[in-house]
mmCIF file of C-alpha atoms in Angstrom:
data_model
loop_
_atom_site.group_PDB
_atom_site.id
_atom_site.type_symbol
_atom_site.label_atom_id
_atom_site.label_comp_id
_atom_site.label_asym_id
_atom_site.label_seq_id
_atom_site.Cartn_x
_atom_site.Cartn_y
_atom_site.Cartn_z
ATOM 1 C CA UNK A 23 -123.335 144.441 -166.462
ATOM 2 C CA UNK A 24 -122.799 141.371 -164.231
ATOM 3 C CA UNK A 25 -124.328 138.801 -162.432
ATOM 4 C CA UNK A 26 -123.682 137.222 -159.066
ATOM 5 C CA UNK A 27 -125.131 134.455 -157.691
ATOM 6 C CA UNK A 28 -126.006 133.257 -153.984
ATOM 7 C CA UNK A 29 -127.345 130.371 -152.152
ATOM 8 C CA UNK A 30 -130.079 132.278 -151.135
ATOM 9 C CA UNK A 31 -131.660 132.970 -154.789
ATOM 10 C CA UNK A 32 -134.620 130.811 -155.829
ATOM 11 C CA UNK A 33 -134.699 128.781 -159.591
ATOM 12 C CA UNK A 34 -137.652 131.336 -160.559
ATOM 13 C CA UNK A 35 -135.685 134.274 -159.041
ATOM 14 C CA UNK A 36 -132.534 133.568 -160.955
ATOM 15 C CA UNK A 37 -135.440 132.843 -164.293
ATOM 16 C CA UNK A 38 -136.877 136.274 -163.601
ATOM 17 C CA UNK A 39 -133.171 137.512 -163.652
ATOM 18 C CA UNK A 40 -132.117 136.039 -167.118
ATOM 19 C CA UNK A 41 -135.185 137.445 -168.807
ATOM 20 C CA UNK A 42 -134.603 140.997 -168.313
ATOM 21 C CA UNK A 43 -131.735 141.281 -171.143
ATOM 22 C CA UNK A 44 -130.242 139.053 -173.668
ATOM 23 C CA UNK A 45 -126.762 140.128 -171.694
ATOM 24 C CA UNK A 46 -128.151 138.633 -168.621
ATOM 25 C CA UNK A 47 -129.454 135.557 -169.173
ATOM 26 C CA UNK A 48 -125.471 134.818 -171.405
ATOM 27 C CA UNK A 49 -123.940 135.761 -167.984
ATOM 28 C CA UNK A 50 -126.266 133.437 -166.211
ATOM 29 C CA UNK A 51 -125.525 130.581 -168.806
ATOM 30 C CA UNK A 52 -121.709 131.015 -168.132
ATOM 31 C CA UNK A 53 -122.703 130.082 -164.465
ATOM 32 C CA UNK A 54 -123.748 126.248 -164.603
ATOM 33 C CA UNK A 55 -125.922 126.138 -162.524
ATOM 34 C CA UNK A 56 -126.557 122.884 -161.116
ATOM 35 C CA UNK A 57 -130.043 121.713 -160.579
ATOM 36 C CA UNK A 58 -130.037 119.221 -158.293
ATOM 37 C CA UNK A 59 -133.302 117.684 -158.863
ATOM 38 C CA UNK A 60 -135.546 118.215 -162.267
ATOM 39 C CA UNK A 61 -139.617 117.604 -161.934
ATOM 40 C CA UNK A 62 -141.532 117.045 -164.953
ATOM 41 C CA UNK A 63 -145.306 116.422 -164.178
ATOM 42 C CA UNK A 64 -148.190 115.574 -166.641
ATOM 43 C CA UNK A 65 -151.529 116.011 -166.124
ATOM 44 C CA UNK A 66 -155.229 115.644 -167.497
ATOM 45 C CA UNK A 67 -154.419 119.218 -168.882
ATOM 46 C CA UNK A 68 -151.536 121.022 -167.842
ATOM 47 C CA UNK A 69 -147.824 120.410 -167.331
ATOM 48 C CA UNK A 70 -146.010 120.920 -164.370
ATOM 49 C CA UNK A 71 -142.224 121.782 -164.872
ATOM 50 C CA UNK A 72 -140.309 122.142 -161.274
ATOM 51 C CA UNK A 73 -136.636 122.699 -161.052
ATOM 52 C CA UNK A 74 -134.216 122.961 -157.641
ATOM 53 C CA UNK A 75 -130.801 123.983 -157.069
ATOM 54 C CA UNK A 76 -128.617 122.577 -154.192
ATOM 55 C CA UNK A 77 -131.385 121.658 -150.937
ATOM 56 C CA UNK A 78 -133.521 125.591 -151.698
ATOM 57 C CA UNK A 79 -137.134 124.938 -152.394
ATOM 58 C CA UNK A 80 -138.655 123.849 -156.412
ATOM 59 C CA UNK A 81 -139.942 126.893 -158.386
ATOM 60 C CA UNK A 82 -142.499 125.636 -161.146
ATOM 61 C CA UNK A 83 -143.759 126.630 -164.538
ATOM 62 C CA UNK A 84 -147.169 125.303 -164.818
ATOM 63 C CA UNK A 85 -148.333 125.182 -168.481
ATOM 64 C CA UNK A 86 -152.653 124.742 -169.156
ATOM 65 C CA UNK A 87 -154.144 124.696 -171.986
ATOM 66 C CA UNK A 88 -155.576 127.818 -173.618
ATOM 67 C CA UNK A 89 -159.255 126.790 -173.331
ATOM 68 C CA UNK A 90 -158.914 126.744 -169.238
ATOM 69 C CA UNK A 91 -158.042 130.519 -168.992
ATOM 70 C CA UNK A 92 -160.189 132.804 -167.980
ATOM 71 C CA UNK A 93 -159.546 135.795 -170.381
ATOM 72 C CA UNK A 94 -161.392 138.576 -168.216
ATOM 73 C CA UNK A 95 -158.307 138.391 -165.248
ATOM 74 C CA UNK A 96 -157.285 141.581 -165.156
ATOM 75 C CA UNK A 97 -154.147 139.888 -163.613
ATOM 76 C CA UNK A 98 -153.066 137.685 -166.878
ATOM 77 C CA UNK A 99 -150.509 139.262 -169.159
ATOM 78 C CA UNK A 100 -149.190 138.122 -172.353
ATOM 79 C CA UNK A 101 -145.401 136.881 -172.037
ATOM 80 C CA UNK A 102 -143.120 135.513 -174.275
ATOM 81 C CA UNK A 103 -140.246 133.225 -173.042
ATOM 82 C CA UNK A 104 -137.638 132.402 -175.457
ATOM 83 C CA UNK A 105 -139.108 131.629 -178.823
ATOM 84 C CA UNK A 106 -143.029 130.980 -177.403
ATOM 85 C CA UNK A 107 -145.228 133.588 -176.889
ATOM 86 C CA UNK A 108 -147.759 132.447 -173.982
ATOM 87 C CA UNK A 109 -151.034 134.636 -174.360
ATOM 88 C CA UNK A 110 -151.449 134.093 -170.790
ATOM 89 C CA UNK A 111 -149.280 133.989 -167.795
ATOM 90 C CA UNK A 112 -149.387 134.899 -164.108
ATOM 91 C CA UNK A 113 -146.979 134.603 -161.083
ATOM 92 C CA UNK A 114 -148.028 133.178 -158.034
ATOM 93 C CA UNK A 115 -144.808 133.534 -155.928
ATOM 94 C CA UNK A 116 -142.829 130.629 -156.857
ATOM 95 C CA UNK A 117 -144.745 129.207 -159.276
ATOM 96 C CA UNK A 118 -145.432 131.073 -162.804
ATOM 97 C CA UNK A 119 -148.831 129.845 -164.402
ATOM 98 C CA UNK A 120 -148.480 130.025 -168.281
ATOM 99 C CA UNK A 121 -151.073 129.383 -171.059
ATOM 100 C CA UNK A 122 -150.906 128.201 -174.803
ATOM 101 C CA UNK A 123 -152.919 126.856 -177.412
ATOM 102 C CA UNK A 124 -150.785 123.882 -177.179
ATOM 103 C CA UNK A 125 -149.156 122.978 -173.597
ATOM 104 C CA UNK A 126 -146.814 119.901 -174.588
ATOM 105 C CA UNK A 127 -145.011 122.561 -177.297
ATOM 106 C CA UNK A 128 -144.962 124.815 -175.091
ATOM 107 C CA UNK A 129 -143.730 122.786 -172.247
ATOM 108 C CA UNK A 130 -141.041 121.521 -174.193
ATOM 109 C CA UNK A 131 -140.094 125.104 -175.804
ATOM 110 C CA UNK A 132 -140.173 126.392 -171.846
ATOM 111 C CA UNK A 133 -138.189 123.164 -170.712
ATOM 112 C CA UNK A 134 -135.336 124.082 -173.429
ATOM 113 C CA UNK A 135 -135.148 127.620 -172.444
ATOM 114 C CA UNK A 136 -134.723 126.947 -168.924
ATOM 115 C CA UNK A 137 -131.657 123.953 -169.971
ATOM 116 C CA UNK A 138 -130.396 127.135 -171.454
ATOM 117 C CA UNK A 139 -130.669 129.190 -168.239
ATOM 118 C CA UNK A 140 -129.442 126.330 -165.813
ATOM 119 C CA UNK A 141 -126.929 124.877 -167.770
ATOM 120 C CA UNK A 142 -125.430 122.850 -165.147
ATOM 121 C CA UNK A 143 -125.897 119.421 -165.005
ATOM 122 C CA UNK A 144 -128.545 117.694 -163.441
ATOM 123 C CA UNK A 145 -128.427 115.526 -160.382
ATOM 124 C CA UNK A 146 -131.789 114.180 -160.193
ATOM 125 C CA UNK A 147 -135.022 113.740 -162.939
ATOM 126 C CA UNK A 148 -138.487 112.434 -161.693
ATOM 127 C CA UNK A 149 -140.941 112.284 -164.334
ATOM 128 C CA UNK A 150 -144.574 111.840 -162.628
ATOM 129 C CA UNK A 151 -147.553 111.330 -165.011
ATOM 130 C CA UNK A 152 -150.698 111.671 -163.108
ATOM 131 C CA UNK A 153 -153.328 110.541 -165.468
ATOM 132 C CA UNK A 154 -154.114 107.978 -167.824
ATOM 133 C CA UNK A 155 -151.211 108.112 -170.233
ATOM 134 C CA UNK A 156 -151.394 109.543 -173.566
ATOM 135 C CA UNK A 157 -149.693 109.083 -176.851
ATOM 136 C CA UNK A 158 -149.383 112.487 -176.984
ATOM 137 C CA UNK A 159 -147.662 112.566 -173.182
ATOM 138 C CA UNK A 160 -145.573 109.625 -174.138
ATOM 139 C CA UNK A 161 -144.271 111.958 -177.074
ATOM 140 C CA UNK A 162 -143.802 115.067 -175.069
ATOM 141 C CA UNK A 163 -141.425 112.720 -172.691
ATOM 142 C CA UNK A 164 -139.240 111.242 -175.523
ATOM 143 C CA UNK A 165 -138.879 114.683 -176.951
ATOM 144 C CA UNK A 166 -137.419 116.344 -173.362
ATOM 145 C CA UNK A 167 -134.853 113.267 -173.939
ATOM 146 C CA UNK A 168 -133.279 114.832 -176.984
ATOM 147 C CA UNK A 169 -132.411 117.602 -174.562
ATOM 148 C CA UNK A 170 -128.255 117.226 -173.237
ATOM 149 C CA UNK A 171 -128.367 117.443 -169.555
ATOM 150 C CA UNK A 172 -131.630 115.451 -169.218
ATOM 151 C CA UNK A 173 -129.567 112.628 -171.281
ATOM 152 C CA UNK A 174 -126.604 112.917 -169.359
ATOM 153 C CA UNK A 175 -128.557 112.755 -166.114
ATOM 154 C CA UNK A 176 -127.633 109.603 -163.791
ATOM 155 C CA UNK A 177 -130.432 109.616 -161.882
ATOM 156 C CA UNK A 178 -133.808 108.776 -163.578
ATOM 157 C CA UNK A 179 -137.216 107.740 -161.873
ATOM 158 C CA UNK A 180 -140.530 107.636 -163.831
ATOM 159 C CA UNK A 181 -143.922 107.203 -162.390
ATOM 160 C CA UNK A 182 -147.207 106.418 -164.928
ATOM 161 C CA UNK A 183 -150.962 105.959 -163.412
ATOM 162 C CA UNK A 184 -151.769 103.339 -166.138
ATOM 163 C CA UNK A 185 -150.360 101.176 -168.633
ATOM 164 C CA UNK A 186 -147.108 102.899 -170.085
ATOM 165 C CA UNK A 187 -146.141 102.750 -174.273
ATOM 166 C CA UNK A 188 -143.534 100.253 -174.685
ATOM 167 C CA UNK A 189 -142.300 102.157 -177.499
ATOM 168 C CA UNK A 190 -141.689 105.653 -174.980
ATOM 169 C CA UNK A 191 -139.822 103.352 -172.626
ATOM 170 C CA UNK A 192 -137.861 101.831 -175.175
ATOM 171 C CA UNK A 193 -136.799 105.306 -176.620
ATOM 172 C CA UNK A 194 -136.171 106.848 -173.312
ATOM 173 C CA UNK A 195 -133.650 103.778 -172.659
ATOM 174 C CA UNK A 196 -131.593 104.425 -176.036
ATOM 175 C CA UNK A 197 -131.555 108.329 -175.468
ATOM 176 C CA UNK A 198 -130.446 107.909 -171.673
ATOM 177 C CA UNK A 199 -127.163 107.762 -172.336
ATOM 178 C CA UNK A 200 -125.769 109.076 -168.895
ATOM 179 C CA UNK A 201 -128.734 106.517 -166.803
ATOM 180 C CA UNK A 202 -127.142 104.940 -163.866
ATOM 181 C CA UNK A 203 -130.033 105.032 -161.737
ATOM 182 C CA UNK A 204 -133.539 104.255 -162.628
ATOM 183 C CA UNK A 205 -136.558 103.801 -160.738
ATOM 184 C CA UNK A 206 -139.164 102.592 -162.868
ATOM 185 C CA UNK A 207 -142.495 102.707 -161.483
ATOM 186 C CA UNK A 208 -144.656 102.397 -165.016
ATOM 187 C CA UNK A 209 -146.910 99.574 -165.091
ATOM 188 C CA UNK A 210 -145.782 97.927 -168.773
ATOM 189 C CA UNK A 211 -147.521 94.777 -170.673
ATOM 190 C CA UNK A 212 -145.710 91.602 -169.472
ATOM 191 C CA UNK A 213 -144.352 91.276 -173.035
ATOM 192 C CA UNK A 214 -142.120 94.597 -172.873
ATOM 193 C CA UNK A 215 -138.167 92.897 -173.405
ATOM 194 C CA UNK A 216 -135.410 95.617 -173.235
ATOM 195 C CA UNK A 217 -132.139 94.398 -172.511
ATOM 196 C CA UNK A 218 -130.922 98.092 -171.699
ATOM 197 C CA UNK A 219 -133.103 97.790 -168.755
ATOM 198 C CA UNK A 220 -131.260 95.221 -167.344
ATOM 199 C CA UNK A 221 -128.266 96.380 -167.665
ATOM 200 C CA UNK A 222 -128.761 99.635 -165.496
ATOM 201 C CA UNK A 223 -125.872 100.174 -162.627
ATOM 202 C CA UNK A 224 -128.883 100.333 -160.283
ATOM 203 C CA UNK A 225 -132.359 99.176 -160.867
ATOM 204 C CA UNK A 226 -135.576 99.617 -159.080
ATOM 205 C CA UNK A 227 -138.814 98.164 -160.690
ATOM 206 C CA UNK A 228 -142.258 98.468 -159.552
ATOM 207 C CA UNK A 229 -144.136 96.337 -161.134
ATOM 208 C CA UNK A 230 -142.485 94.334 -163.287
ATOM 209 C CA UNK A 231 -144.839 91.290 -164.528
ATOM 210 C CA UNK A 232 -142.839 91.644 -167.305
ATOM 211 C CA UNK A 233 -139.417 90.374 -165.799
ATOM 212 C CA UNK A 234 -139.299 86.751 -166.149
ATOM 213 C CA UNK A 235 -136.921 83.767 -165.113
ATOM 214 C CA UNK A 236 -134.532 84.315 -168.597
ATOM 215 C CA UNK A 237 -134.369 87.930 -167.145
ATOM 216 C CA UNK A 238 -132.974 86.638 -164.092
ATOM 217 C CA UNK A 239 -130.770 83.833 -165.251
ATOM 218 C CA UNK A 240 -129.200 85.646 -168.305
ATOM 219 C CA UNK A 241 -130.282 88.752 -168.904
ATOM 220 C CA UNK A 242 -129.867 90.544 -165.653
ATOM 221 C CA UNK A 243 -126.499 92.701 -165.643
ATOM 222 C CA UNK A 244 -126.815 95.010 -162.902
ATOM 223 C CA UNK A 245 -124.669 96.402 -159.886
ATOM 224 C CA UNK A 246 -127.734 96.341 -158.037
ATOM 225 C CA UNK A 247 -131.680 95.283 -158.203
ATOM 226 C CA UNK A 248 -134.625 95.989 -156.556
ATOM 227 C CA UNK A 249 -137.634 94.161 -158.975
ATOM 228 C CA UNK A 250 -140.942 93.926 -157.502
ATOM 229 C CA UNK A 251 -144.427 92.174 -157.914
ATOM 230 C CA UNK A 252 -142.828 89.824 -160.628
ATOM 231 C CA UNK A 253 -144.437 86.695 -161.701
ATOM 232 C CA UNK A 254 -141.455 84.167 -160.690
ATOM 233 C CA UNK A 255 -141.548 81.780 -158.129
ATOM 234 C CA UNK A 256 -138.749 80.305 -156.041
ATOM 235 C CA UNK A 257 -137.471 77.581 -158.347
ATOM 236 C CA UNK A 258 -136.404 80.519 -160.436
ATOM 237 C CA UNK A 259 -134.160 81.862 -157.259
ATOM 238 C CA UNK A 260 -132.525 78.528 -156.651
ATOM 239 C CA UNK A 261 -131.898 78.176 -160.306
ATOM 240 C CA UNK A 262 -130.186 81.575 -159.776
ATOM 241 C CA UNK A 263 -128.269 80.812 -156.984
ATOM 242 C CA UNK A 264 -126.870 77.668 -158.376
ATOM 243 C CA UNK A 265 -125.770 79.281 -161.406
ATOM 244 C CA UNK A 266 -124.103 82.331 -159.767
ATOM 245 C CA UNK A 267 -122.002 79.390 -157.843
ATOM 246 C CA UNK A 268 -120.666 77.923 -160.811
ATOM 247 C CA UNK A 269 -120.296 81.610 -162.712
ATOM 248 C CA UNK A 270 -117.695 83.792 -162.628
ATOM 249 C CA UNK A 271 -119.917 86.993 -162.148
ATOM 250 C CA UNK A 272 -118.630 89.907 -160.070
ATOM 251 C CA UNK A 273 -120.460 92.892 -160.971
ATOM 252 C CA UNK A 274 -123.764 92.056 -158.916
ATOM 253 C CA UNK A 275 -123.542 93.676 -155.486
ATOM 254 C CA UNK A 276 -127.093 93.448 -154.298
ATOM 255 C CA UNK A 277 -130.718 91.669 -155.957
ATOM 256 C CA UNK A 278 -134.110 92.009 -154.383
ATOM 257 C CA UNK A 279 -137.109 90.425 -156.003
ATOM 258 C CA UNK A 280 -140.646 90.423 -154.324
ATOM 259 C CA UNK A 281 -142.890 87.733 -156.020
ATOM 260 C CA UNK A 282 -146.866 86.777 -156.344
ATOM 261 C CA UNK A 283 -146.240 83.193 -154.277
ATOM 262 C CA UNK A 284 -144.315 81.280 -151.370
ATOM 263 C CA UNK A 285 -141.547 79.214 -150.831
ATOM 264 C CA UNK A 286 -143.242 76.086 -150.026
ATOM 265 C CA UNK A 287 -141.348 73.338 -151.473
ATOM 266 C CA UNK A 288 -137.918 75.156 -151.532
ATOM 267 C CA UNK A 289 -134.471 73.058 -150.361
ATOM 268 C CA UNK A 290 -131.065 73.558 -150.213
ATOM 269 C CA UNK A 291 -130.216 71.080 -152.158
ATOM 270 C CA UNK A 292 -127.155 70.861 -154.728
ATOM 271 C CA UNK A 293 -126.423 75.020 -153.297
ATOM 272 C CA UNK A 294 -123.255 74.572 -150.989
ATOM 273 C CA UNK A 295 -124.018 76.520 -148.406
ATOM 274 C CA UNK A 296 -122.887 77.674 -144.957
ATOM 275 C CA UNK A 297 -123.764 79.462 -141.408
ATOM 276 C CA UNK A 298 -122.473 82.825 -140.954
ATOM 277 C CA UNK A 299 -118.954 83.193 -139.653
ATOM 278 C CA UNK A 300 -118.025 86.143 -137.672
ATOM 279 C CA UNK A 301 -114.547 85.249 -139.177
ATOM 280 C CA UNK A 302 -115.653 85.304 -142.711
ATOM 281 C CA UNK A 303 -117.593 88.271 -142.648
ATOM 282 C CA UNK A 304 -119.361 91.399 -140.623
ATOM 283 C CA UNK A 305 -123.071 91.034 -139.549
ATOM 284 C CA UNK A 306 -124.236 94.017 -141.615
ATOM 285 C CA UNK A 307 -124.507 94.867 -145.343
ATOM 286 C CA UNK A 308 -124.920 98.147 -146.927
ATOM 287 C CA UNK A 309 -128.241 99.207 -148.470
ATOM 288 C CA UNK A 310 -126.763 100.605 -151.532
ATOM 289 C CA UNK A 311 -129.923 100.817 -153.345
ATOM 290 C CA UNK A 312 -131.340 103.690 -151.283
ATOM 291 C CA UNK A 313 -129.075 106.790 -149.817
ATOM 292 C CA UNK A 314 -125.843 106.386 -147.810
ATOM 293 C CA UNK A 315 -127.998 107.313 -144.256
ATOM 294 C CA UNK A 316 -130.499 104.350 -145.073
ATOM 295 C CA UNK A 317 -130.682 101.611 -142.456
ATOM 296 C CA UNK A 318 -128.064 98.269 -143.311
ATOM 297 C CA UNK A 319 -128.990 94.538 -143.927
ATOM 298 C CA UNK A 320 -128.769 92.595 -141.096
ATOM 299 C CA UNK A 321 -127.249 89.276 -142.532
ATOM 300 C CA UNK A 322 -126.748 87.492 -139.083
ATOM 301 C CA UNK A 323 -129.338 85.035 -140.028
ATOM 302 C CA UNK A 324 -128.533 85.101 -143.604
ATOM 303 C CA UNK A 325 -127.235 81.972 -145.479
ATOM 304 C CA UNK A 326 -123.480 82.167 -147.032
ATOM 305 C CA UNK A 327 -122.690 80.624 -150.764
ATOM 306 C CA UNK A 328 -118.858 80.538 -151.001
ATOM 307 C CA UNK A 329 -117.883 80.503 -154.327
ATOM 308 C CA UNK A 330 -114.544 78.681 -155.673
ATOM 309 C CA UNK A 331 -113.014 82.586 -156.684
ATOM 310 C CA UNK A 332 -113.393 83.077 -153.376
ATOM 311 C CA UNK A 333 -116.179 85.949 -153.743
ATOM 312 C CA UNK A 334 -118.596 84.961 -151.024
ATOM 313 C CA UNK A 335 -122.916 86.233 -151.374
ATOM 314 C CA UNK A 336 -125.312 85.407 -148.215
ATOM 315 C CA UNK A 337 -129.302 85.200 -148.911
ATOM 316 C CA UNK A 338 -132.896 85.368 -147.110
ATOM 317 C CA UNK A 339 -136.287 84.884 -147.809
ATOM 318 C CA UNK A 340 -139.389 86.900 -146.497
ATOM 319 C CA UNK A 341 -142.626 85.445 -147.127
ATOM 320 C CA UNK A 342 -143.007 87.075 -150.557
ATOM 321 C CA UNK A 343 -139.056 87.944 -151.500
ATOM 322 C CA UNK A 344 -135.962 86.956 -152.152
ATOM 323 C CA UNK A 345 -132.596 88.780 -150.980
ATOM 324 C CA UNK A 346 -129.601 88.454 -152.088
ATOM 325 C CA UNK A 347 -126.161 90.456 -151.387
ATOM 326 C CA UNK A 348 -122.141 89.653 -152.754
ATOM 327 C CA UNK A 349 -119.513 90.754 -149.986
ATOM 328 C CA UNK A 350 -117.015 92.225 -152.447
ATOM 329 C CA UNK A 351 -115.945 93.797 -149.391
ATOM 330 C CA UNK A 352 -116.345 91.766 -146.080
ATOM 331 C CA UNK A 353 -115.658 94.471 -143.726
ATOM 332 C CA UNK A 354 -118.053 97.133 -144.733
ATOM 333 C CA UNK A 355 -118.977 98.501 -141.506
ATOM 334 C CA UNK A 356 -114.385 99.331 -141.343
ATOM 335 C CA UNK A 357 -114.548 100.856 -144.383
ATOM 336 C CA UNK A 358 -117.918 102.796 -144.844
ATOM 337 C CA UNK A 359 -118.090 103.394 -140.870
ATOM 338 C CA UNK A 360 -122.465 103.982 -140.600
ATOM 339 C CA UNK A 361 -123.781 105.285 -137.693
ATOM 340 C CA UNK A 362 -124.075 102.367 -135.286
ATOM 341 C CA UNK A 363 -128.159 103.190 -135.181
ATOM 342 C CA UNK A 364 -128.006 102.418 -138.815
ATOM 343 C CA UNK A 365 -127.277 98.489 -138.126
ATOM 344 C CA UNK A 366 -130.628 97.140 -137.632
ATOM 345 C CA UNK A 367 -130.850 94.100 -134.876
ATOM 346 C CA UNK A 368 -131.657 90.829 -135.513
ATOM 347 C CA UNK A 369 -134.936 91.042 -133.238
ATOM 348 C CA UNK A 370 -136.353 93.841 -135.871
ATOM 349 C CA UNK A 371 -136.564 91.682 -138.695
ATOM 350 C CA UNK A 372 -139.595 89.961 -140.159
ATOM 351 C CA UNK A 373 -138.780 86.300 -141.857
ATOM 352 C CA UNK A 374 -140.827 83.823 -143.951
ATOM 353 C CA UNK A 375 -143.538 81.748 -142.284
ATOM 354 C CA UNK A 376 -141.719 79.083 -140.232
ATOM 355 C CA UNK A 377 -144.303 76.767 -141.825
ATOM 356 C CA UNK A 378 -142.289 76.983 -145.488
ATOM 357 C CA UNK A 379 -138.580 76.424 -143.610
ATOM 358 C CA UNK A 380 -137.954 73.335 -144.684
ATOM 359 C CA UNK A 381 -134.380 72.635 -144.888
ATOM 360 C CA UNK A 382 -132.510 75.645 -143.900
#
């Protein structure tokens, strides 16, 4: 018996595969399989599970609650997938609708199994929940945490319609062992404090009411930031700014942080500060938040803060953020080489309201 795989086979064909012996599905283990991107959805009552290899289209496993089947389809069969026996199930090309007296057991039984199958590792994990959040879907989502590759998994975002558990968050954070990635877009109470978050390679928030100006002065330990709809205002920026002058802090590449306010009132003063010198540095930064093919900052108009190491950062404002970029490398556009369409000009840039430039 063998098996050999090709681009061309589908997640649900390769599933399909591995369930027709015990041999099969050992020889499809052996393969790793990488899935490149892992979708867990939650719903008012079913779970969606959707899993892709390489660029191919996601297959699903959609699990509903017992109650919602309709028993008289002459097209649902009973089917049992590892240890859970689903009373229910039907295929609907891709997709494979499955039913059980208790879909977030069953979800997680079916998610285990098919870590078994695809035992690569996994490149990419969105988890969407698109209803009001539940204890009970807050649970389910720890528990898929306990599973390896979704641990070791770099790249994390999470989307919640609703007020998200504090506790969930925190225990996602201190299973997440591989996270280097996350894009957090759960609304959470203002008073949520997790230093793990902050400490993230990459960071993308959205909201975050509950980051606050000790966040930003001390806690804040990322490569890279991107924190929006935060309650600060722009005495909290300039306090950062003067401290990263007088710090010896080189891990920060790049921090973004849209605020609720304006920036009437701000100066320059005590910051020592500069005009952008085609010398010193190239026009362009990298955006390495978002994907290698994403357009660059144009920091023509930015304003430099040399720094006694020698490490050199450049800001702007918009009218309701603050930017903020360190050149660890001042000839990025030598070394990374983007397509030229890529560096955005100066003339397609929105600023902040000349009515709050005071003293730039």
């Amino acid at each position: 018996m063998s098996f050999e795989l090709n681009d061309e086979m589908s997640t649900m064909e390769i599933f399909k595969k591995s369930q027709e012996s015990v041999e099969l599905k050992e020889l499809i283990s052996k393969s790793s399989i990488v899935i490149s991107n892992l979708l867990i959805g939650n719903f008012y009552d079913f779970v969606d599970i959707n899993i892709a290899r390489k660029e191919k289209e996601f297959s699903g496993w959609m699990i509903h609650d017992l109650e919602k089947c309709y028993e008289d389809d002459e097209d649902m069969e009973q089917m049992v997938i590892g240890d859970t026996v689903f009373p229910h199930s039907e295929f609907n090309g891709h997709k494979l609708e499955l039913y059980h007296e208790n879909r977030f057991e069953a979800a997680l039984s079916l998610l285990k199994t098919l870590l078994d199958i695809f035992t690569g590792p996994i490149l990419d994990a969105f988890y969407m929940t698109g209803t009001i959040p539940t204890p009970q879907i807050s649970e389910f989502i720890v528990n898929t945490f306990h599973c390896k590759s979704i641990k070791e998994c770099e790249k994390l975002m999470m989307f919640e319609d609703g007020i998200s558990s504090k506790t969930m968050m925190d225990q996602v954070l201190d299973l997440a062992t591989g996270l280097k990635k996350l894009d957090l877009r759960c609304p959470l109470p203002d008073d949520w404090r997790n230093p793990k978050v902050l400490k993230i390679d990459t960071l993308i928030a959205w909201p975050a009411e509950w980051f606050n100006t000790t966040d930003l002065l001390v806690n804040l330990d990322c490569e890279c930031a991107n924190i929006n709809e935060t309650n600060l205002s722009w005495k909290s920026f300039k306090a950062f700014m003067l401290k990263w002058q007088m710090t010896d802090d080189t891990r920060l590449k790049i921090l973004e942080v849209s605020f609720d306010g304006d920036w009437e009132g701000f100066q320059l003063d005590g910051l020592e500060t500069k005009e952008w010198d085609p010398e010193e540095r190239d026009s362009h930064y990298p955006d390495l938040i978002k994907t290698p093919e994403s357009d660059w900052f144009n920091c023509e108009f930015a304003t430099d803060i040399p720094r006694k190491d020698g490490l050199l950062a450049s800001f702007w404002r918009k009218t309701n953020s603050f930017h903020f970029v360190v050149w660890h490398d001042r000839r990025p556009i030598a070394t990374l080489r983007p397509d030229p369409k890529q560096l955005v000009k100066l003339e397609d840039l929105e600023f902040a309201d000349e009515d709050e430039e005071d003293d730039e």
